[in-house]
Tab-separated table of C-alpha atoms and ligand atoms in Angstrom:
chain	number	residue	atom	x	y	z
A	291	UNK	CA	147.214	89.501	-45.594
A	292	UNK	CA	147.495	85.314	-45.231
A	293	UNK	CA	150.583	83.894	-43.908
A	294	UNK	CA	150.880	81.663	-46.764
A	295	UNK	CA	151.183	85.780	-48.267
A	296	UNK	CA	153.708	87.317	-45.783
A	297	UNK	CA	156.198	84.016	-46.104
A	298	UNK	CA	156.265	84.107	-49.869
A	299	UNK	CA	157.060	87.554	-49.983
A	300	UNK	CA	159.277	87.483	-47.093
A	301	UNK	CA	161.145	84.514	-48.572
A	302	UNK	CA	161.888	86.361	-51.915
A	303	UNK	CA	162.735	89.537	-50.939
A	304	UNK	CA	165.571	87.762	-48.949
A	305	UNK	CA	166.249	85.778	-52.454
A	306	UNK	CA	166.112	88.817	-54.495
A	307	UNK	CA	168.927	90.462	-51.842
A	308	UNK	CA	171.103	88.117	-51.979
A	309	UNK	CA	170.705	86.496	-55.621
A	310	UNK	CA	170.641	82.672	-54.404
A	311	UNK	CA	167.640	80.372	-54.824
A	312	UNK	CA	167.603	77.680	-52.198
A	313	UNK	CA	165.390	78.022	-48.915
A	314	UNK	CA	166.219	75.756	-46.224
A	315	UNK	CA	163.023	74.442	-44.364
A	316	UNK	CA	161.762	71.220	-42.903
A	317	UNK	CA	159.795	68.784	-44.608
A	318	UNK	CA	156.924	68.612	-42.388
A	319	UNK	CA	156.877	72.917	-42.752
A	320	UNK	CA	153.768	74.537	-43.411
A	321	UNK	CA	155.210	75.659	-46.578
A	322	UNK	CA	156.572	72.663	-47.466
A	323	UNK	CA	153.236	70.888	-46.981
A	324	UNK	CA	150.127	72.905	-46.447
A	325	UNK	CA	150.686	75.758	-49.424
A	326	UNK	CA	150.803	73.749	-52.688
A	327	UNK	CA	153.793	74.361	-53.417
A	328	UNK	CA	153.493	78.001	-53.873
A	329	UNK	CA	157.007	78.643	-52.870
A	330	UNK	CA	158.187	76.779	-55.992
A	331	UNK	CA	155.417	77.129	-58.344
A	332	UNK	CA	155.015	80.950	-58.339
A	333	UNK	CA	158.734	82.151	-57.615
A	334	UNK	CA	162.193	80.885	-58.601
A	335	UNK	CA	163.105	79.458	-55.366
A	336	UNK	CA	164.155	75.994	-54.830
A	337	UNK	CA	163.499	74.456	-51.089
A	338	UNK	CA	165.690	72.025	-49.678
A	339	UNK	CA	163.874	70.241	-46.812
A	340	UNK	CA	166.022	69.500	-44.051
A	341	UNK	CA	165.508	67.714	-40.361
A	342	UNK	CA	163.954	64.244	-39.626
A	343	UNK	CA	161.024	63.582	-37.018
A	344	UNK	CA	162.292	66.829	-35.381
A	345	UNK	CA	164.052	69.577	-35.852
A	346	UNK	CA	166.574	70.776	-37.703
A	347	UNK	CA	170.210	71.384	-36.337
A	348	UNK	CA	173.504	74.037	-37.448
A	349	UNK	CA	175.053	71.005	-38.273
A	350	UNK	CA	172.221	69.673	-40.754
A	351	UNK	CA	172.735	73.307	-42.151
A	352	UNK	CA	176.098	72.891	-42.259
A	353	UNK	CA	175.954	69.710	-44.008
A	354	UNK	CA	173.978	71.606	-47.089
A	355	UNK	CA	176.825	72.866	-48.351
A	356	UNK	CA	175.376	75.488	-50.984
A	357	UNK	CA	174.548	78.724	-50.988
A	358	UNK	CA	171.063	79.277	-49.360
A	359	UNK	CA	168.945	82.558	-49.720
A	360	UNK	CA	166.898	82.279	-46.471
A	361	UNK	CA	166.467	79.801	-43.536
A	362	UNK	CA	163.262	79.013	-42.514
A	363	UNK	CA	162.068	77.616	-38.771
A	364	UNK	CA	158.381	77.310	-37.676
A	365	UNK	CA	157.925	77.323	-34.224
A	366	UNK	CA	156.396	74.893	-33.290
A	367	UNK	CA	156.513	72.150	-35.928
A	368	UNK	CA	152.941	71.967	-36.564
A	369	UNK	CA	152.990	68.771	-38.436
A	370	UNK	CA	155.444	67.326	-36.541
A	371	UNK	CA	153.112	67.585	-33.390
A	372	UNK	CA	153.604	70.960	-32.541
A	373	UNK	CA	157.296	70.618	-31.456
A	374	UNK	CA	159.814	72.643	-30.695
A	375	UNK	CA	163.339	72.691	-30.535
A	376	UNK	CA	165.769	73.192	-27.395
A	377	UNK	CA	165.987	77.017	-26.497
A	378	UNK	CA	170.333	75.975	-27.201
A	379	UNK	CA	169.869	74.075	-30.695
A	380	UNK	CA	167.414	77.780	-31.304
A	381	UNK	CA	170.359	79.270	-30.897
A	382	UNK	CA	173.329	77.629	-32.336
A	383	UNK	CA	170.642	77.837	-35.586
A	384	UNK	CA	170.596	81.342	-35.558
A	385	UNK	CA	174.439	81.975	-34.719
A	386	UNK	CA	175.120	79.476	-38.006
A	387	UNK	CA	172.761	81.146	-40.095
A	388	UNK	CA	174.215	84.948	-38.856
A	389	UNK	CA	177.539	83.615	-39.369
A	390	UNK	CA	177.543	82.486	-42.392
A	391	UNK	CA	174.966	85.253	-43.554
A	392	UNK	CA	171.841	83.856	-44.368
A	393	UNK	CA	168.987	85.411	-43.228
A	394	UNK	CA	166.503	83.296	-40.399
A	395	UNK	CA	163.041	83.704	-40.847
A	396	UNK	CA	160.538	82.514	-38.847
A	397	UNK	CA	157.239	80.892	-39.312
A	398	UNK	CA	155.886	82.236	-36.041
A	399	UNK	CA	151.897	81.081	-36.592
A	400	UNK	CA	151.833	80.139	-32.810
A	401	UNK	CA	155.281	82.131	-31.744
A	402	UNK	CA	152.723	83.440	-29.012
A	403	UNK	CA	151.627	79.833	-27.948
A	404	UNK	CA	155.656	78.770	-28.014
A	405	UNK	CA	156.285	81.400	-25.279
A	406	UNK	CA	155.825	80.068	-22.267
A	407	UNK	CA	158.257	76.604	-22.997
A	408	UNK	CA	161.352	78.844	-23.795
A	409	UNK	CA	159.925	81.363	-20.349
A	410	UNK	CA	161.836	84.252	-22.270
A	411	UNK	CA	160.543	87.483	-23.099
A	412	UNK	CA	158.949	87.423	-26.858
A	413	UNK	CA	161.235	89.689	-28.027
A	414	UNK	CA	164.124	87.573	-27.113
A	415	UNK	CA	162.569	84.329	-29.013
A	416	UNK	CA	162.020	86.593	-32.291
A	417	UNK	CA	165.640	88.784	-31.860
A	418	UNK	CA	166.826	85.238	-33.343
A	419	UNK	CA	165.752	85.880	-36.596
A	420	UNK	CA	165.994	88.394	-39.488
A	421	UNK	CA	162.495	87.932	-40.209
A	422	UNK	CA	159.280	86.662	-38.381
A	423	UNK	CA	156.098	85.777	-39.051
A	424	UNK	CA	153.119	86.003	-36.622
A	425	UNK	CA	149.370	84.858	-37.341
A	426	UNK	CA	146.290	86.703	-35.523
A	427	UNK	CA	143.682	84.233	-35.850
A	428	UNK	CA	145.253	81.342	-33.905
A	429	UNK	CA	146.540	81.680	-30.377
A	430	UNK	CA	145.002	84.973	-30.353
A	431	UNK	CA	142.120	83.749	-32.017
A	432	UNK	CA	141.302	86.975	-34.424
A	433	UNK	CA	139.332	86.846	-37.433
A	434	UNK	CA	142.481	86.200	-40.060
A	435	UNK	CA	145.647	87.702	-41.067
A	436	UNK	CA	149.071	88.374	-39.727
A	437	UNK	CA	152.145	90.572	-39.020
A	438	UNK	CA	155.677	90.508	-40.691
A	439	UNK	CA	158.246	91.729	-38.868
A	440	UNK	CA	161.786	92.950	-39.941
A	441	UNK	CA	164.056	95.990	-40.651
A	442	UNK	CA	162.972	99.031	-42.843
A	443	UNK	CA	164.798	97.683	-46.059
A	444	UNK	CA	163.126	94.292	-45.724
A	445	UNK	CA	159.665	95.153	-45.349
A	446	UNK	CA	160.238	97.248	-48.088
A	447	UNK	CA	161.630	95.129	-50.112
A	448	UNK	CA	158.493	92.776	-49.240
A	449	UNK	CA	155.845	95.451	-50.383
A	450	UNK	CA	156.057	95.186	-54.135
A	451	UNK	CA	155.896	91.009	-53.697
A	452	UNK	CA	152.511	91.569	-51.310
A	453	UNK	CA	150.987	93.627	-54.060
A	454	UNK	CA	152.163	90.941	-56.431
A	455	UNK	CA	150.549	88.270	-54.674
A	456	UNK	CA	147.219	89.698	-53.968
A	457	UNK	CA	148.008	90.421	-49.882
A	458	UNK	CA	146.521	93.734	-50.251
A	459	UNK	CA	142.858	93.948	-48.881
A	460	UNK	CA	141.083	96.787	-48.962
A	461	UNK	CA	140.235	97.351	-45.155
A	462	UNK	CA	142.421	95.514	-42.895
A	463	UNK	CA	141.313	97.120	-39.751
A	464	UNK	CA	138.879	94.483	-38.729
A	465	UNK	CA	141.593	91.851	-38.445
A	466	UNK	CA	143.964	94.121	-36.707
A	467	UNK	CA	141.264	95.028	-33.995
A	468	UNK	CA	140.704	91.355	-33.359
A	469	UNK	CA	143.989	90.442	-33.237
A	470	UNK	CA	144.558	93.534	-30.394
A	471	UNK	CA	141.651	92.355	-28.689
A	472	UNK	CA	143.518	88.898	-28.877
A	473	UNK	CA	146.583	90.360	-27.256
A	474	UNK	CA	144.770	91.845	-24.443
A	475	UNK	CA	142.151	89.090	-23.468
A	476	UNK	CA	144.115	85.523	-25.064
A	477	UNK	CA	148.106	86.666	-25.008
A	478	UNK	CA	148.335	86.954	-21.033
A	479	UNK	CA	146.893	83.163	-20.596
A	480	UNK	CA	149.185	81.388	-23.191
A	481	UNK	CA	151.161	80.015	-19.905
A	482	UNK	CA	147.559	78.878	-18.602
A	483	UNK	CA	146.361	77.108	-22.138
A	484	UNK	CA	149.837	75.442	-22.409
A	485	UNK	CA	149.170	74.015	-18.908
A	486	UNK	CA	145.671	73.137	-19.576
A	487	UNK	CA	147.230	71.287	-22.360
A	488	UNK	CA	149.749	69.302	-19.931
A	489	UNK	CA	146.987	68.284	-17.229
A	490	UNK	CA	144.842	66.678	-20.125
A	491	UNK	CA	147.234	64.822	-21.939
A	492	UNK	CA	147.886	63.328	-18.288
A	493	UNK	CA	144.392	63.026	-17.900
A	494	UNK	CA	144.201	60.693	-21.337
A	495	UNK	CA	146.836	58.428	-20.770
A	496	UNK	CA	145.661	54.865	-20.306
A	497	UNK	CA	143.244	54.199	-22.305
A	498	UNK	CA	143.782	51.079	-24.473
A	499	UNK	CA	144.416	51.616	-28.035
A	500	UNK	CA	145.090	55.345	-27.672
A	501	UNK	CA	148.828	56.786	-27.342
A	502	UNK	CA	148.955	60.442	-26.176
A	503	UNK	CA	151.819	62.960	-27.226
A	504	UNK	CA	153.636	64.566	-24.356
A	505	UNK	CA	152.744	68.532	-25.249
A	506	UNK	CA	155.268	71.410	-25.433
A	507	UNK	CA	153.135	73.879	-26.018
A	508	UNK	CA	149.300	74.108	-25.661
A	509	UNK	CA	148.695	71.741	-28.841
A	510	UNK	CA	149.667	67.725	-28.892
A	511	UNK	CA	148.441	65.019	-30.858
A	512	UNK	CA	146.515	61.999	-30.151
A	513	UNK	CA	146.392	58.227	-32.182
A	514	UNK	CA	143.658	56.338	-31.871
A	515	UNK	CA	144.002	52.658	-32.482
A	516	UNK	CA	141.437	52.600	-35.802
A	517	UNK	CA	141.140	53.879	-38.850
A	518	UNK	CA	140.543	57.429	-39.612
A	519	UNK	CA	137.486	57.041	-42.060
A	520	UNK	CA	136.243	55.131	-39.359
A	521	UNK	CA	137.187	57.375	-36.656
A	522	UNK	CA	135.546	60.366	-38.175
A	523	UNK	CA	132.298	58.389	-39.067
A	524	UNK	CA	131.907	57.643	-34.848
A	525	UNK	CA	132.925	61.384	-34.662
A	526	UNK	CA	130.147	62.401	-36.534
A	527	UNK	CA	127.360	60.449	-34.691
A	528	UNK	CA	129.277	61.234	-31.319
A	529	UNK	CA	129.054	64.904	-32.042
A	530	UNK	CA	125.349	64.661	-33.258
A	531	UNK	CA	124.557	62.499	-30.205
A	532	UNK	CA	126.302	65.556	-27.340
A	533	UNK	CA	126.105	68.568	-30.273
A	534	UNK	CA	129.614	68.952	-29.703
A	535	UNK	CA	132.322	69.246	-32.130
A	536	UNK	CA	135.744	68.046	-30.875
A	537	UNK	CA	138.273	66.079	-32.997
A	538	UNK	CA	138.924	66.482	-37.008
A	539	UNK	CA	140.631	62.612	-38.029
A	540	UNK	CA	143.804	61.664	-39.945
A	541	UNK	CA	145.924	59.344	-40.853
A	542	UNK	CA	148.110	58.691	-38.270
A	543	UNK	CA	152.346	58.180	-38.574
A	544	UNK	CA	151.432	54.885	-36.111
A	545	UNK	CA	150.154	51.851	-38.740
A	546	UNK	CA	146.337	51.065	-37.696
A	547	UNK	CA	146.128	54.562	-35.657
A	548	UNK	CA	143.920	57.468	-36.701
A	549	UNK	CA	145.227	60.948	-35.359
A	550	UNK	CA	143.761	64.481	-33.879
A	551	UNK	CA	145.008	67.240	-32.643
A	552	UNK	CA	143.936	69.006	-29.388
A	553	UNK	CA	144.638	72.464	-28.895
A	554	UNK	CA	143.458	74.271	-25.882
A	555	UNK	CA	142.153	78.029	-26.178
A	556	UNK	CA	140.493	81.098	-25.447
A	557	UNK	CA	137.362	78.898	-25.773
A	558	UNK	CA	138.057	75.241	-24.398
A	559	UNK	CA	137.357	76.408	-20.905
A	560	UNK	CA	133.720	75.165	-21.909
A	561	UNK	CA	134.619	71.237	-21.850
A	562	UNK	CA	136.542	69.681	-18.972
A	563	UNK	CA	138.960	67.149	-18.945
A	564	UNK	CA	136.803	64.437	-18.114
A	565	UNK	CA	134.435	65.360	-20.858
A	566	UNK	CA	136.894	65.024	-23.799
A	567	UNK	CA	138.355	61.588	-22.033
A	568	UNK	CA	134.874	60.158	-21.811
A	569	UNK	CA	134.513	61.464	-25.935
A	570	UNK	CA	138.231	59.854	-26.235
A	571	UNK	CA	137.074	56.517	-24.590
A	572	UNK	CA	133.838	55.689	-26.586
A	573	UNK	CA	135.685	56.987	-30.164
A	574	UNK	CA	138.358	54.465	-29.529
A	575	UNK	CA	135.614	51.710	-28.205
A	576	UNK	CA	132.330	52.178	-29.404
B	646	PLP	C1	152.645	77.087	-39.304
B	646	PLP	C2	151.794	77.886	-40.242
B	646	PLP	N1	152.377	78.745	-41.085
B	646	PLP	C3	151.645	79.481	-41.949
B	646	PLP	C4	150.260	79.381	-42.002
B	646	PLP	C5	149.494	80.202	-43.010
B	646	PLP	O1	148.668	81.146	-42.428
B	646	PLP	P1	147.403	81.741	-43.202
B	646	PLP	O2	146.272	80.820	-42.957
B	646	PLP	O3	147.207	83.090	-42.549
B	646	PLP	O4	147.747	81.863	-44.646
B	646	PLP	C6	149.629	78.489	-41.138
B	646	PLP	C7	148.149	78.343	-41.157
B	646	PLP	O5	147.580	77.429	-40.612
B	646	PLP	C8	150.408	77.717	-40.240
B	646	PLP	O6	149.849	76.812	-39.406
């Protein structure tokens, strides 16, 4: 099944438990932003969206002050620039929202790619929350799909909602094989694509007009000082030109700057460093 799937039905059956409506997640949340609305439109769940230009904190919980049917963390913050919060703040999050008993769940899409920042096993990093989330097809690079994870009642209680929602294809082997394959040849190399990652964000500082994200993980943003219409119109002829497809262009948070993200992979061993600064330089300054 999609993640977009798998949250939904994770998210009510921890509504339906306990009764209460309200989901606490953060504005710039996949679900909060890339989904539609789904959360809202197709169940009776109410999201209060929580947390600035990062993340969340127990005290922004705290400060809620209602009842709240599931928490809801995505590690890391996609649309925030793929950011995490401090292994600490992870915690005092989970020890509020155990505490007080609402259940954590966790949009893990690239839980494999926020690994090696926290250097703690897996299994620690997702013993946090109640419920997690894990995608196939992006760090692991598998054809689609993804895994929910939690105790026997939950993922029971999720079944009926995955039927509900169309999650139920007919052969699902294909994406599970890929997603093995994943763990086997991408999973043992998440340290190396995070590092990767580092290096070339180093290696595209200083050039004028662009300003380079420090990464966390193996994805970070770039702003290029333009527009993005524009910026995607030199992409175009840039990638016709070297028949290579590198950035996708969008409005950037910086006024004037168009934005892409890099994320290094099981493939980007075929472009070096160099390359994509050279690519970086002649978008900027054509
Ligand atoms: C953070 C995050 N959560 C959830 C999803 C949804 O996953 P799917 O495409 O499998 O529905 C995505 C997909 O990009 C994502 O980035």
């Amino acid at each position: 099944m999609k993640g977009v799937v798998a949250q939904q039905a994770a998210l009510r059956a921890w509504a339906d438990r306990s009764g209460w409506s309200a989901v606490a997640l953060h504005p710039a949340s996949h679900i909060a932003v890339d989904e539609r609305g789904a959360l809202e439109q197709l169940h009776p769940l109410r999201c209060i969206r929580i947390g600035g230009s990062g993340h969340f904190s127990a005290d922004t919980l705290q400060s809620v002050g209602e009842p709240l049917a599931a928490v809801t963390i995505e590690l890391p913050l996609r649309r925030a620039g793929f950011r995490l919060p401090e292994w600490s703040d992870l915690v005092d999050v989970s020890d509020w929202c155990h505490e007080h008993g609402v259940p954590l769940h966790l949009d893990g899409a690239r839980l494999w790619e926020a690994q090696p920042f926290y250097g703690r096993p897996l299994a620690e990093i997702a013993g946090l929350a109640d419920s997690v989330y894990v995608s196939f097809y992006k760090g692991l690079g598998g054809l689609g799909g993804c895994a929910l994870a939690g105790d026997a009642d939950f993922l029971t209680a999720t079944a009926p909602w995955v039927t509900r929602l169309g999650g139920e294809l007919f052969a699902t082997y294909p994406y599970v094989l890929s997603a093995l394959q994943g763990m086997d040849d991408r999973l043992p190399h998440m340290a190396d694509y995070r590092d990767r990652a580092v290096a070339l964000a180093h290696h595209l500082e200083g050039i004028p007009g662009v300003i380079v994200e420090q990464p966390q993980v193996n994805g970070f943003r770039i702003h290029l000082a333009s527009d993005a219409e524009e910026l995607a119109a030199r992409h175009r002829d840039l990638a016709d030109e070297t028949r290579t497809w590198l950035f996708r262009f969008t409005d950037s948070p910086v006024a004037g700057y168009g934005m892409a993200e890099i994320q290094i992979g099981g493939t980007s061993a075929e472009i070096t460093d160099q390359e994509i600064r050279t690519a970086v330089e002649r978008l900027v300054a054509p």
